[in-house]
Coordinates of C-alpha atoms in Angstrom, one line a residue:
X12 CA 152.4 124.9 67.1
X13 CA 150.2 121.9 67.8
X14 CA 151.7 118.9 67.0
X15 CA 149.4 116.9 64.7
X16 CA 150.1 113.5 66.3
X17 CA 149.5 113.9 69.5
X18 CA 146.4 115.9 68.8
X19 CA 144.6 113.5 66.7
X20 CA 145.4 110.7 69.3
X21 CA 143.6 113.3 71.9
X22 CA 140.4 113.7 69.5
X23 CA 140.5 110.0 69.3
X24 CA 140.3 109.1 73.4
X25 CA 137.9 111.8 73.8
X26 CA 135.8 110.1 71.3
X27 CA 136.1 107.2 72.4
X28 CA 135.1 108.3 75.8
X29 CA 132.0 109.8 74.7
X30 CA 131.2 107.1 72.9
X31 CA 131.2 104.7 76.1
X32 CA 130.0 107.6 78.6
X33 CA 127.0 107.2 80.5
X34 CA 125.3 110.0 78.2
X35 CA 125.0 108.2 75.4
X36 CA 124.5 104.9 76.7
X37 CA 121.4 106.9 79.2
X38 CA 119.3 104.7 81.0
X39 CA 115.8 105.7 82.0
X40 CA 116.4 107.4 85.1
X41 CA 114.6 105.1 87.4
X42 CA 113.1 104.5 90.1
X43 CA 113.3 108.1 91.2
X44 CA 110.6 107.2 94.0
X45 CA 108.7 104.0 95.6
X46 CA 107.7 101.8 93.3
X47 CA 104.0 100.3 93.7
X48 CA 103.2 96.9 93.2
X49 CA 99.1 96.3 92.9
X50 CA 98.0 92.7 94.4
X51 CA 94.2 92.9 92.5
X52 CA 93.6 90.5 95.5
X53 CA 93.1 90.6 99.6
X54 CA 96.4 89.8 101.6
X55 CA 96.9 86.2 102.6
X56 CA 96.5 85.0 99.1
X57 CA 98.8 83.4 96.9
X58 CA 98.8 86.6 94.6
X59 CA 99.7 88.5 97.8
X60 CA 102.3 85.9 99.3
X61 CA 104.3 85.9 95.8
X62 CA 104.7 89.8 96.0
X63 CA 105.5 90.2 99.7
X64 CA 108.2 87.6 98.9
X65 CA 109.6 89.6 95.9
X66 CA 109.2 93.1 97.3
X67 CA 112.1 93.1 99.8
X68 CA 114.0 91.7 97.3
X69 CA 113.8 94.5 94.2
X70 CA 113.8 96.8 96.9
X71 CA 117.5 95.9 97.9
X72 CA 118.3 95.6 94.1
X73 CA 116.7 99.0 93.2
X74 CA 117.7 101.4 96.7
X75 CA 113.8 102.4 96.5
X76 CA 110.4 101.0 98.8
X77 CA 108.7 97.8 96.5
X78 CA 105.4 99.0 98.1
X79 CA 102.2 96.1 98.0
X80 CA 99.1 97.7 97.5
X81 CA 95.9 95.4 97.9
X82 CA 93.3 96.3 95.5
X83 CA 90.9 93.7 95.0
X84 CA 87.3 93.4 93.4
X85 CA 85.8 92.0 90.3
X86 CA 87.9 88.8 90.3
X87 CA 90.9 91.2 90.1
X88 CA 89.7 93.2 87.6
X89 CA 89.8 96.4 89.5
X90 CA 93.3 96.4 90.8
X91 CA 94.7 94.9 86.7
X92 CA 92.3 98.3 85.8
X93 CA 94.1 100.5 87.6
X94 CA 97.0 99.7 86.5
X95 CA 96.4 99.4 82.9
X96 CA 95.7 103.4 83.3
X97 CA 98.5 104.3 85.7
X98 CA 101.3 106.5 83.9
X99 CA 103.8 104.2 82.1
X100 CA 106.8 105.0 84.2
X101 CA 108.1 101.8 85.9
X102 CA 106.9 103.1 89.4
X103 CA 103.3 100.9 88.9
X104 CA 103.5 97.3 88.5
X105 CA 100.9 94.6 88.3
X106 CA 101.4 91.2 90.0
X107 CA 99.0 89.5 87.2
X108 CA 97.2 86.1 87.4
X109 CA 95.9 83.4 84.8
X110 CA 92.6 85.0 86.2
X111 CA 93.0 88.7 85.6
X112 CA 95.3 87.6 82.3
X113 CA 94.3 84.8 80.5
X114 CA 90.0 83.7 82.5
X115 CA 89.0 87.7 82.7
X116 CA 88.5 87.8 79.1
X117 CA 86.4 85.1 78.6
X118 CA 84.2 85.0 81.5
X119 CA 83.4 88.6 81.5
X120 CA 80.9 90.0 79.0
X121 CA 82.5 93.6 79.2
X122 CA 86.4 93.8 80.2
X123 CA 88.2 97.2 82.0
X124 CA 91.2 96.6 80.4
X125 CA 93.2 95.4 77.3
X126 CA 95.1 92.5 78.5
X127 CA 97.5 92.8 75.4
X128 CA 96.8 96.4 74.3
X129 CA 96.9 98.0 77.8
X130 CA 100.4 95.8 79.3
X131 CA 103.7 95.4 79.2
X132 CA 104.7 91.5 80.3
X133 CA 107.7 91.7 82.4
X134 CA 108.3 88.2 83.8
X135 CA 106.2 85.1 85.0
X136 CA 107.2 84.9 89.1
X137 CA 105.9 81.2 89.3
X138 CA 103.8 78.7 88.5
X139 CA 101.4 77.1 90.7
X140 CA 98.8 73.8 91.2
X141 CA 95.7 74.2 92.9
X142 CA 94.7 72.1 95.4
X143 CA 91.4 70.5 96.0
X144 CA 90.8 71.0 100.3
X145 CA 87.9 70.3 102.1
X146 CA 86.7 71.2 105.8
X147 CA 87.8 68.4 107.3
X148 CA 84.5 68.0 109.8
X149 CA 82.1 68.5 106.9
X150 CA 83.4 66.1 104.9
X151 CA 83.5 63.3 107.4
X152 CA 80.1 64.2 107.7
X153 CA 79.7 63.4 104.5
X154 CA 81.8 60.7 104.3
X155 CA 83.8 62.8 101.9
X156 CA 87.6 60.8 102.1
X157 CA 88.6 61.0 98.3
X158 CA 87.6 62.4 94.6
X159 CA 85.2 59.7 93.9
X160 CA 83.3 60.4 97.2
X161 CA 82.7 64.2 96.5
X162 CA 81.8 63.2 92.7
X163 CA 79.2 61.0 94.4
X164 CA 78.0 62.7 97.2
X165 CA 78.1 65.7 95.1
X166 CA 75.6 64.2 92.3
X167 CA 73.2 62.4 94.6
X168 CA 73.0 65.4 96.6
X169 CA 72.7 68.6 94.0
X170 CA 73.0 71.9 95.8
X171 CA 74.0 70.4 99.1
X172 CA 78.0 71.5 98.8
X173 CA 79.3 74.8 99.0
X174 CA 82.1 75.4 97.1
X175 CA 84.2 78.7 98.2
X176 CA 86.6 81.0 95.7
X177 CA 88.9 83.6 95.8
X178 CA 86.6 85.2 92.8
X179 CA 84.6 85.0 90.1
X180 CA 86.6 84.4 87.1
X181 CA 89.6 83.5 89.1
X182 CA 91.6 79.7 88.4
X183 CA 89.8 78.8 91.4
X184 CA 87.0 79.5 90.4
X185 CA 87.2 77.8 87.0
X186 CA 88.6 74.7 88.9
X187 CA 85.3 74.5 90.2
X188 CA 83.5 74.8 87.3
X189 CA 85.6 72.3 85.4
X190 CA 85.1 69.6 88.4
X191 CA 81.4 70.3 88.3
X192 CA 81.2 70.0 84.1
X193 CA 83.2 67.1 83.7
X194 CA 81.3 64.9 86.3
X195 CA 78.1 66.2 85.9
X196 CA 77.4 67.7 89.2
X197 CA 76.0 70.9 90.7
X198 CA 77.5 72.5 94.0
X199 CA 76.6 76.0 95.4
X200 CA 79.9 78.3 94.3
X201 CA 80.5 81.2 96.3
X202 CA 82.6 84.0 95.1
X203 CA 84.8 85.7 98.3
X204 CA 87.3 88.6 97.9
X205 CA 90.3 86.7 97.5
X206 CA 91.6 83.2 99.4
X207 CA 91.8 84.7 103.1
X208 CA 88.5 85.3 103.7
X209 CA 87.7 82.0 101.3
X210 CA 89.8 79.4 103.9
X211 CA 88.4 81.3 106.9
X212 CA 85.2 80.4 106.0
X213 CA 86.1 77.4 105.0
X214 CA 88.0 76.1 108.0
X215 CA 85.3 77.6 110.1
X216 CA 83.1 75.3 108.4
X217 CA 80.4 77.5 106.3
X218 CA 81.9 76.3 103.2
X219 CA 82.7 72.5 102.1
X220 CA 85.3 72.5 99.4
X221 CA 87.9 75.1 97.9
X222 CA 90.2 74.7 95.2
X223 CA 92.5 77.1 96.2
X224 CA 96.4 77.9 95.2
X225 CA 98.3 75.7 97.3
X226 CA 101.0 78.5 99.1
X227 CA 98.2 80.0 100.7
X228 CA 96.4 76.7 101.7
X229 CA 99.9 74.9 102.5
X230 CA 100.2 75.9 106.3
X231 CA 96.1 75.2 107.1
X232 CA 96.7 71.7 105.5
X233 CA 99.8 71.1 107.5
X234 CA 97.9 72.1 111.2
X235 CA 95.5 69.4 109.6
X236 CA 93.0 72.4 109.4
X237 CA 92.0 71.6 106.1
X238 CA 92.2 68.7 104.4
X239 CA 94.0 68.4 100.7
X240 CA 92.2 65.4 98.4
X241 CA 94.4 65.9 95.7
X242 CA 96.2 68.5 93.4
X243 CA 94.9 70.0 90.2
X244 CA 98.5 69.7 88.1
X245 CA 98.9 67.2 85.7
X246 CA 102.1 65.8 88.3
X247 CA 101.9 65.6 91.9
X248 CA 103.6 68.7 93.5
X249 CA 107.0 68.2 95.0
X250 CA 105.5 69.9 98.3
X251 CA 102.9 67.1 98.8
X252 CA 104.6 64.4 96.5
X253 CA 101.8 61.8 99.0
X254 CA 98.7 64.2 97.4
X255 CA 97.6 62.5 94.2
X256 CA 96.5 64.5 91.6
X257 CA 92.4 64.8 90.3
X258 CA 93.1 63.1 87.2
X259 CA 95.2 59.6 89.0
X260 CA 91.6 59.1 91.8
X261 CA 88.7 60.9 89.7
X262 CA 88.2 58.0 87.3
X263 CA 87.5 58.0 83.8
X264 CA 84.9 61.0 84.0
X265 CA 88.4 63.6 85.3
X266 CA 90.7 62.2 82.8
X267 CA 93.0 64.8 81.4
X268 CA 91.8 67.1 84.2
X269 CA 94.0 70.5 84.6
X270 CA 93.2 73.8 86.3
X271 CA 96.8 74.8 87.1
X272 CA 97.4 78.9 88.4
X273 CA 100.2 80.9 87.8
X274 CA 101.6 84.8 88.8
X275 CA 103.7 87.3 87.1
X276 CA 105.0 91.0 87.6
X277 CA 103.1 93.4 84.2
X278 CA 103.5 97.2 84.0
X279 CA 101.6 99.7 81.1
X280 CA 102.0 99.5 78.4
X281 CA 104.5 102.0 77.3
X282 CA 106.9 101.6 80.5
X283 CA 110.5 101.7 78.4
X284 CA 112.2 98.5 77.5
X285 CA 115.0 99.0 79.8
X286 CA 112.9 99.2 82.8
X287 CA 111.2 96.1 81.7
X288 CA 114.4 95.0 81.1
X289 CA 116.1 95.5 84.0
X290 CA 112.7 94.7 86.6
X291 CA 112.9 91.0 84.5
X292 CA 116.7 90.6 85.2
X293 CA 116.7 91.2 88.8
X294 CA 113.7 89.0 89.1
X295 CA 114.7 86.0 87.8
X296 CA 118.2 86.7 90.1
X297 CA 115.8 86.5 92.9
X298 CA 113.7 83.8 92.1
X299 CA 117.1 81.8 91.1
X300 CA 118.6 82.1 94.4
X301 CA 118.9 79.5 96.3
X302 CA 117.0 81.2 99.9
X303 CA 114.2 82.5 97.8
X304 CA 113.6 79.5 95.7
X305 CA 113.7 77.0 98.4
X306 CA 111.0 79.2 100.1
X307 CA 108.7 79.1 97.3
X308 CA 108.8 75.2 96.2
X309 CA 108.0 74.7 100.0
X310 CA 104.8 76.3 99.5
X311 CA 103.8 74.5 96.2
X312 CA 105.4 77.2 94.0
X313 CA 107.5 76.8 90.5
X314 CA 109.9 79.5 90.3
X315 CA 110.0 81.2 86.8
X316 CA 111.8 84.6 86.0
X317 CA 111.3 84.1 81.6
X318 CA 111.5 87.1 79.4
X319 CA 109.2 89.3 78.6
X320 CA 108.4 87.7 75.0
X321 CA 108.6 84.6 76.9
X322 CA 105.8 85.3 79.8
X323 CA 104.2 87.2 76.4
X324 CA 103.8 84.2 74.6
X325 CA 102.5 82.2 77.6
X326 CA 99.6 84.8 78.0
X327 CA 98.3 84.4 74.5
X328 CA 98.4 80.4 74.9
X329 CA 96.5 80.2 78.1
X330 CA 94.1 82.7 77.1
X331 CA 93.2 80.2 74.0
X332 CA 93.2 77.6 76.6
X333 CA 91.1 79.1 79.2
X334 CA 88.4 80.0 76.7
X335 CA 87.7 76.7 75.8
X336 CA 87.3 75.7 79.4
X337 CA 84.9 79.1 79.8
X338 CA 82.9 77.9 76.7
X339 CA 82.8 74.4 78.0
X340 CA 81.6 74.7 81.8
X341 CA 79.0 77.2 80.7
X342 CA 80.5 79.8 83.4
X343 CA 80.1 83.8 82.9
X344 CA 80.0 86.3 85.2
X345 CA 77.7 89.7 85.0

């Protein structure tokens, strides 16, 4: 005969087992394979720098290749596109921009892709000012040395400046554009596929003027390559604290100037919350180390690593933002 006792204090431990067992707490089993991360954007961009920077490190995290794929086009609208119809399984990721995110909508009469409807925000990587370079032969020929002096070249001589970006529709871009409205000037913009190809160009001397993220301009401005007139942040960036910013030399017709970019991982929509979960945890682990962090602020960038409601919320304010600007400068894309 069974004592009764001792058997109910065995149901109860088994219970209690199952209760904590992996079974019923299941998480999605994942990654079961490389996981894919789509840069809408050439290599040697910022876009592309932030990734190849994260990669190794979710890759360590995970046990599984963090593979960058480069998939630009359509001021990253291809690559975003892609993604918004890959299968929601946590093995295709997104590194977003403002442009693709917050500008695409606005600028482009016909989108690929929901930009709410068709994602799932998983965490903003970082945040970062644009920089306002020049070729540094060009504009001495010029006699280009500050703001004011493209402002006033730039409006006694309409047409005469190039002005290179990594896309249309991109913060670059729209940097331009905003520079151009609020001083009442006309320069010749010229879209590239990404920022590599934009800075060489540029350095080479075809083009005049960028305002382009500052990681990927960083190491041509330190070989004195290009030359950085100031920063599009409201504040001076930490990695060029003697760069002013547009809004401190343009004068009162660039007061309350602002074109900052920033960069954040995004899967399908439908990707379950744990793996969104557990892709934003890790993230911001990486980005808060001290190694990775101190790599990034060197180039100019603001680590992040907010929650998904967070980076969420962010999205919906910049895209009210960035369509004013749109409306404002008058720019659209075909």
């Amino acid at each position: 005969m069974i004592s009764r006792r001792p058997f109910l204090a065995a149901l109860s431990t088994l219970a209690a087992a199952a209760s904590f067992s992996p079974a019923a707490h299941a998480q999605t089993a994942w990654p079961t394979k490389p996981v894919r991360i789509v840069v809408p954007f050439p290599a040697a961009g910022t876009t592309d720098i932030l990734a190849r920077a994260l990669a190794p490190e979710l890759q360590r995290v995970f046990g599984q290749p963090f593979v960058i794929e480069n998939k630009p086009g359509a001021g990253g609208n291809l690559g975003s596109a892609e993604v918004a119809k890959a299968a929601p399984d946590g093995h295709t990721l997104l590194m977003g921009t403002v442009g693709t995110h917050a500008i695409n909508p606005s600028l482009y009469p016909k989108m690929p892709y929901d930009t709410v409807k068709d994602f799932a925000p998983i965490t903003l990587v970082a945040g970062v000012p644009n920089v306002l370079v020049v070729n540094p032969a060009n504009a001495q020929k010029y006699g280009i040395n500050t703001v004011q002096d493209l402002a006033r070249v730039a409006k006694s001589n309409p047409g005469k400046l190039n002005v290179a970006s990594s896309g249309n529709g991109t913060s670059i871009h729209l940097a331009a554009e905003l520079f151009k409205s609020m001083t009442g000037t006309f320069m010749v913009h010229f879209p590239y596929r990404g920022s590599g190809p934009a800075l060489l160009d540029l350095m080479g001397g075809n083009m005049d003027l960028m305002f382009d993220n500052l990681p990927s301009s960083m190491p041509h401005i330190k070989s004195g390559k290009l030359k950085a007139l100031a920063v599009t942040s409201a504040q001076r960036s930490s990695a060029l604290p003697d760069v002013p910013t547009v809004e401190e030399v343009g004068g009162p017709t660039l007061k309350g100037f602002e074109a900052s970019s920033w960069f954040g991982l995004l899967a399908p929509a439908g990707t379950p919350a744990d793996v969104i979960n557990r892709l934003q945890q890790e993230t911001a682990k990486a980005l808060a180390s001290p190694a990775l962090k101190e790599r990034l602020q060197a180039q100019g960038a603001v680590p992040s690593g907010n929650t998904p409601a967070e980076f969420a919320r962010l999205i919906d304010a910049e895209s009210k933002k960035w369509a004013q600007v749109v409306k404002a400068s008058g720019a659209k894309v075909d």
